[in-house]
Coordinates of C-alpha atoms and ligand atoms in Angstrom, one line a residue:
M1 CA 0.0 0.0 0.0
P2 CA 1.5 3.4 -0.8
R3 CA 2.6 5.3 2.3
S4 CA 1.7 8.9 2.7
A5 CA 4.5 11.4 2.2
S6 CA 4.0 12.8 5.7
A7 CA 4.5 9.4 7.2
A8 CA 7.6 8.9 5.0
A9 CA 9.1 12.2 6.3
A10 CA 8.3 11.5 9.9
A11 CA 9.7 7.9 9.6
R12 CA 13.2 8.8 8.3
P13 CA 15.7 7.9 11.1
G14 CA 17.1 10.8 12.9
L15 CA 14.6 13.5 11.6
E16 CA 12.3 15.5 13.7
P17 CA 8.6 14.8 13.1
A18 CA 7.6 16.7 9.9
A19 CA 6.2 20.2 10.4
T20 CA 2.6 20.5 9.4
V21 CA 1.4 22.9 6.6
L22 CA -2.2 23.6 6.4
I23 CA -3.6 24.4 2.9
L24 CA -6.9 26.2 2.8
G25 CA -8.2 24.8 -0.4
G26 CA -11.1 24.5 -2.8
T27 CA -9.1 25.6 -5.9
G28 CA -6.8 24.0 -8.5
E29 CA -3.9 25.9 -7.2
A30 CA -4.4 24.4 -3.7
R31 CA -4.5 20.9 -5.3
D32 CA -1.3 21.7 -7.3
L33 CA 0.5 22.8 -4.1
A34 CA -0.6 19.8 -2.2
A35 CA 0.7 17.6 -4.9
L36 CA 4.1 19.4 -4.9
L37 CA 4.5 19.2 -1.2
V38 CA 3.4 15.6 -0.9
E39 CA 5.8 14.8 -3.8
R40 CA 8.6 16.6 -1.9
G41 CA 7.9 14.6 1.3
D42 CA 9.4 16.9 3.9
V43 CA 6.3 18.2 5.5
R44 CA 2.9 16.8 6.6
V45 CA 0.4 18.4 4.4
V46 CA -3.3 18.8 5.4
S47 CA -5.7 20.3 2.9
S48 CA -9.0 21.8 4.1
L49 CA -12.2 22.1 2.2
A50 CA -15.3 23.8 3.2
G51 CA -17.5 20.9 2.2
R52 CA -19.9 23.0 0.0
V53 CA -19.5 20.7 -3.1
A54 CA -21.2 17.3 -2.9
R55 CA -18.3 15.5 -4.8
P56 CA -15.3 17.7 -4.4
R57 CA -12.1 17.1 -6.4
L58 CA -9.9 15.9 -3.7
P59 CA -6.2 16.9 -3.4
V60 CA -3.5 14.3 -2.7
G61 CA -2.4 14.0 1.0
E62 CA -4.5 14.4 4.1
V63 CA -7.8 16.2 3.7
R64 CA -10.2 17.5 6.3
I65 CA -13.7 18.8 5.4
G66 CA -15.9 21.3 7.1
G67 CA -15.5 24.6 8.8
F68 CA -13.4 25.2 11.8
G69 CA -15.8 27.2 13.8
G70 CA -14.6 30.8 13.1
P71 CA -11.2 32.3 13.8
A72 CA -11.2 31.0 17.3
G73 CA -11.9 27.4 16.2
L74 CA -9.2 27.7 13.6
A75 CA -6.7 29.0 16.1
T76 CA -7.4 26.0 18.3
W77 CA -7.0 23.6 15.5
L78 CA -3.6 25.3 14.4
R79 CA -2.4 24.9 18.0
G80 CA -3.6 21.4 18.4
E81 CA -2.0 20.2 15.1
R82 CA 1.2 22.2 15.7
V83 CA 0.8 23.8 12.3
G84 CA 4.1 25.5 11.2
A85 CA 2.6 27.5 8.2
V86 CA -0.7 28.2 6.5
V87 CA -1.3 28.8 2.8
D88 CA -4.6 30.5 2.1
A89 CA -5.2 29.1 -1.4
T90 CA -9.0 29.5 -1.3
H91 CA -11.0 31.0 -4.1
P92 CA -10.5 34.8 -4.7
F93 CA -14.2 35.3 -3.6
A94 CA -14.0 33.4 -0.4
E95 CA -14.0 36.4 1.9
Q96 CA -14.8 35.0 5.3
I97 CA -12.3 32.1 5.5
S98 CA -9.5 34.5 4.5
E99 CA -10.4 37.0 7.2
N100 CA -10.6 34.1 9.7
A101 CA -7.2 32.8 8.6
A102 CA -5.6 36.2 9.1
I103 CA -7.0 36.6 12.5
A104 CA -6.2 33.0 13.7
C105 CA -2.7 33.0 12.2
G106 CA -2.0 36.4 13.8
D107 CA -3.2 35.1 17.2
V108 CA -1.2 31.9 17.1
G109 CA 1.9 33.4 15.4
V110 CA 1.9 31.2 12.5
P111 CA 3.2 32.6 9.1
L112 CA 0.4 32.9 6.5
L113 CA 0.8 33.1 2.7
R114 CA -1.8 33.8 0.1
L115 CA -1.8 31.7 -3.1
Q116 CA -4.1 33.4 -5.6
R117 CA -4.2 33.2 -9.3
P118 CA -4.2 36.6 -11.1
G119 CA -7.6 38.1 -12.2
W120 CA -8.6 38.2 -15.8
S121 CA -8.1 41.3 -18.1
A122 CA -10.1 42.4 -21.2
D123 CA -8.6 42.4 -24.6
D124 CA -8.8 45.6 -26.9
G125 CA -12.3 45.7 -28.3
D126 CA -14.0 43.6 -25.5
D127 CA -17.0 45.2 -23.9
W128 CA -16.5 44.4 -20.2
R129 CA -18.6 46.1 -17.5
W130 CA -17.3 45.9 -13.9
A131 CA -19.7 45.4 -11.1
G132 CA -18.9 45.5 -7.4
S133 CA -21.4 42.8 -6.4
L134 CA -23.9 40.4 -7.8
S135 CA -26.6 42.9 -7.0
E136 CA -24.8 45.6 -9.0
A137 CA -24.5 43.1 -11.8
A138 CA -28.3 42.3 -11.6
A139 CA -29.1 46.1 -11.8
L140 CA -27.5 46.2 -15.3
L141 CA -30.1 43.9 -16.6
P142 CA -32.0 43.7 -18.9
A143 CA -30.2 46.8 -20.5
A144 CA -26.9 44.9 -20.9
G145 CA -28.7 41.9 -22.3
S146 CA -31.9 39.8 -21.8
R147 CA -30.6 36.2 -22.5
V148 CA -28.0 35.8 -19.7
F149 CA -25.2 33.3 -19.3
L150 CA -25.0 33.4 -15.6
T151 CA -21.7 31.6 -14.4
T152 CA -21.1 33.1 -10.9
G153 CA -21.7 29.9 -9.0
R154 CA -24.6 28.9 -6.9
Q155 CA -24.1 31.3 -3.9
G156 CA -25.7 34.7 -4.1
L157 CA -28.0 33.8 -7.1
G158 CA -30.9 35.3 -5.1
A159 CA -29.6 38.7 -6.4
F160 CA -31.3 37.8 -9.8
A161 CA -34.5 36.2 -8.4
G162 CA -36.7 39.2 -9.1
I163 CA -35.6 39.8 -12.7
D164 CA -38.7 38.6 -14.6
D165 CA -37.9 40.2 -18.0
A166 CA -34.7 38.2 -18.9
F167 CA -33.9 34.5 -19.5
F168 CA -31.0 33.0 -17.5
L169 CA -28.9 30.0 -18.4
I170 CA -27.5 29.3 -14.8
R171 CA -24.4 27.1 -14.7
C172 CA -23.0 25.8 -11.4
V173 CA -21.6 22.6 -9.9
D174 CA -24.4 21.7 -7.4
P175 CA -28.0 22.7 -7.3
P176 CA -28.7 26.3 -5.9
E177 CA -30.7 26.4 -2.7
V178 CA -32.3 29.9 -3.2
E179 CA -35.1 31.2 -5.3
L180 CA -34.1 31.6 -9.0
P181 CA -35.4 34.0 -11.7
R182 CA -38.7 32.9 -13.2
Q183 CA -37.2 32.3 -16.6
H184 CA -34.2 30.1 -16.3
E185 CA -32.6 26.9 -17.3
L186 CA -30.1 25.1 -14.8
L187 CA -27.0 23.5 -16.1
L188 CA -25.2 21.4 -13.6
D189 CA -21.6 21.1 -14.8
R190 CA -18.1 21.8 -13.8
G191 CA -15.0 23.0 -15.7
P192 CA -12.7 22.9 -17.4
Y193 CA -14.7 24.1 -20.4
T194 CA -13.8 24.5 -24.1
V195 CA -14.3 27.4 -26.4
A196 CA -16.3 25.2 -28.7
G197 CA -18.5 24.1 -25.9
E198 CA -19.1 27.6 -24.7
L199 CA -19.9 28.8 -28.3
A200 CA -22.4 26.0 -28.7
L201 CA -24.2 27.0 -25.4
I202 CA -24.3 30.7 -26.5
D203 CA -25.7 29.8 -29.9
A204 CA -28.2 27.2 -28.8
H205 CA -29.7 29.5 -26.0
R206 CA -29.3 32.7 -28.1
L207 CA -27.4 34.1 -25.1
D208 CA -26.5 37.9 -25.5
V209 CA -24.7 38.7 -22.2
L210 CA -22.2 36.8 -20.0
I211 CA -22.0 37.4 -16.1
T212 CA -18.9 36.1 -14.4
K213 CA -16.8 36.6 -11.3
D214 CA -13.2 37.7 -11.9
S215 CA -12.1 34.2 -10.8
G216 CA -9.1 34.1 -13.1
G217 CA -7.3 30.9 -14.2
A218 CA -7.4 28.9 -17.3
L219 CA -10.0 26.2 -16.3
T220 CA -13.0 28.5 -16.9
A221 CA -11.6 31.2 -19.2
A222 CA -13.1 29.7 -22.4
K223 CA -16.4 31.6 -21.8
L224 CA -14.5 34.9 -22.2
T225 CA -13.0 33.8 -25.5
A226 CA -16.4 32.6 -26.7
A227 CA -18.1 36.0 -25.5
R228 CA -15.3 37.9 -27.5
E229 CA -16.0 35.7 -30.6
R230 CA -19.7 36.4 -30.5
G231 CA -19.3 40.1 -29.5
L232 CA -21.3 39.6 -26.2
P233 CA -20.8 42.1 -23.4
V234 CA -19.5 40.6 -20.2
I235 CA -20.3 41.7 -16.7
V236 CA -17.5 40.9 -14.4
I237 CA -17.9 41.0 -10.7
R238 CA -14.8 42.6 -9.1
R239 CA -12.8 40.6 -6.5
P240 CA -13.6 41.5 -2.9
G241 CA -10.9 43.0 -0.7
R242 CA -9.2 40.5 1.4
P243 CA -6.6 41.1 4.2
E244 CA -3.2 42.2 2.9
L245 CA -0.8 39.3 3.0
P246 CA 2.5 38.0 1.3
E247 CA 1.2 36.7 -1.9
V248 CA 2.2 34.4 -4.7
S249 CA 0.3 33.3 -7.8
T250 CA 1.7 29.8 -8.5
A251 CA 1.9 26.6 -6.4
A252 CA 5.7 26.4 -7.2
D253 CA 6.3 29.8 -5.7
A254 CA 4.2 28.9 -2.7
A255 CA 6.4 25.7 -2.3
R256 CA 9.5 27.9 -2.5
W257 CA 8.1 30.3 0.2
L258 CA 7.5 27.3 2.4
S259 CA 11.0 25.9 1.9
R260 CA 12.5 29.2 3.2
R261 CA 10.6 28.6 6.5
Ligands
NAP1 P1 -16.3 31.8 2.8 O1 -17.7 32.5 2.7 O2 -15.1 32.6 2.7 O3 -16.3 31.0 4.2 C1 -17.5 30.7 5.0 C2 -17.1 29.7 6.0 O4 -17.0 28.4 5.3 C3 -15.9 30.0 6.7 O5 -16.1 30.9 7.8 C4 -15.5 28.6 7.2 O6 -16.3 28.2 8.2 C5 -15.8 27.7 6.0 N1 -14.8 27.5 5.0 C6 -14.6 28.1 3.8 N2 -13.5 27.7 3.2 C7 -13.0 26.7 4.0 C8 -11.9 25.8 3.8 N3 -11.1 25.8 2.7 N4 -11.7 24.9 4.8 C9 -12.5 25.0 5.9 N5 -13.6 25.7 6.2 C10 -13.8 26.6 5.1 O7 -16.3 30.6 1.7 P2 -17.0 30.4 0.3 O8 -17.1 31.6 -0.5 O9 -18.4 29.9 0.8 O10 -16.2 29.3 -0.3 C11 -16.1 28.0 0.3 C12 -15.1 27.2 -0.3 O11 -15.3 27.1 -1.7 C13 -13.7 27.9 -0.2 O12 -12.8 26.9 0.3 C14 -13.3 28.3 -1.6 O13 -11.9 28.1 -1.9 C15 -14.2 27.5 -2.5 N6 -14.7 28.2 -3.6 C16 -15.3 29.4 -3.5 C17 -15.9 30.0 -4.6 C18 -16.6 31.3 -4.5 O14 -17.0 32.0 -5.5 N7 -16.8 31.9 -3.2 C19 -15.7 29.5 -5.9 C20 -15.0 28.3 -6.0 C21 -14.6 27.7 -5.0 P3 -15.8 28.3 9.8 O15 -15.9 29.8 10.0 O16 -16.7 27.4 10.6 O17 -14.3 27.8 9.9

């Protein structure tokens, strides 16, 4: 049976028990980092997921699932597991857990790094309209378009519930649990997506506007290329402010940061 890398590190004769690194996850970058560290084998790696998705893509190495119970619960967990460093590799729109991590790591005195992919940027000629929130995006309808490709995930969809004069193709991983707009079709799917697939959806549903968070990354960027090809306006939800931290944008850089500690 394959032995976990953390067990391997701890078992090498003459070595101290491996330090524990907590990766706050839920993103591809978090999975990449877990894979790099497990492969390197010199630390114990625990990835943490919120438990929102019914069948999450699991990282390699140890995984724990579910909230910690606020900053105090996270601080207790960090102390109990003798965590040596935390990498906040959560999604750019996961505001609360990032706030909690900053508070808990500050309290316990554990170094904290943010691993966050860069946001997307428009090409010349793109018609992008920035919105500060889902409600601000909803307020731009139906003027910006009345056949909407809504790809902001299942949380916060209530912001669109009262819009009766537009059709929504709503794509998310798991079924939403809030009231949805009267005219909608639900598409349960998860990336990565292709430009050809996104074009087919736009054409089949005669979509005329795309709404997306500024999530960044390659896995879900095909919709932006497809919108560009069809000349669709794109309403982009701006990233929320998160606590100022040392930050890197790739798993390899995060692994180097950890090596220096
Ligand atoms: P959030 O609002 O920032 O966090 C809400 C609560 O969920 C936190 O207070 C924490 O509970 C728990 N939590 C969140 N992430 C966690 C993690 N990685 N491990 C353990 N507990 C976690 O988070 P969210 O926006 O709902 O996102 C949840 C997860 O989905 C995140 O891990 C994120 O990376 C991923 N995700 C989010 C989005 C998005 O658009 N928001 C998109 C894709 C993936 P306690 O206070 O009890 O500790």
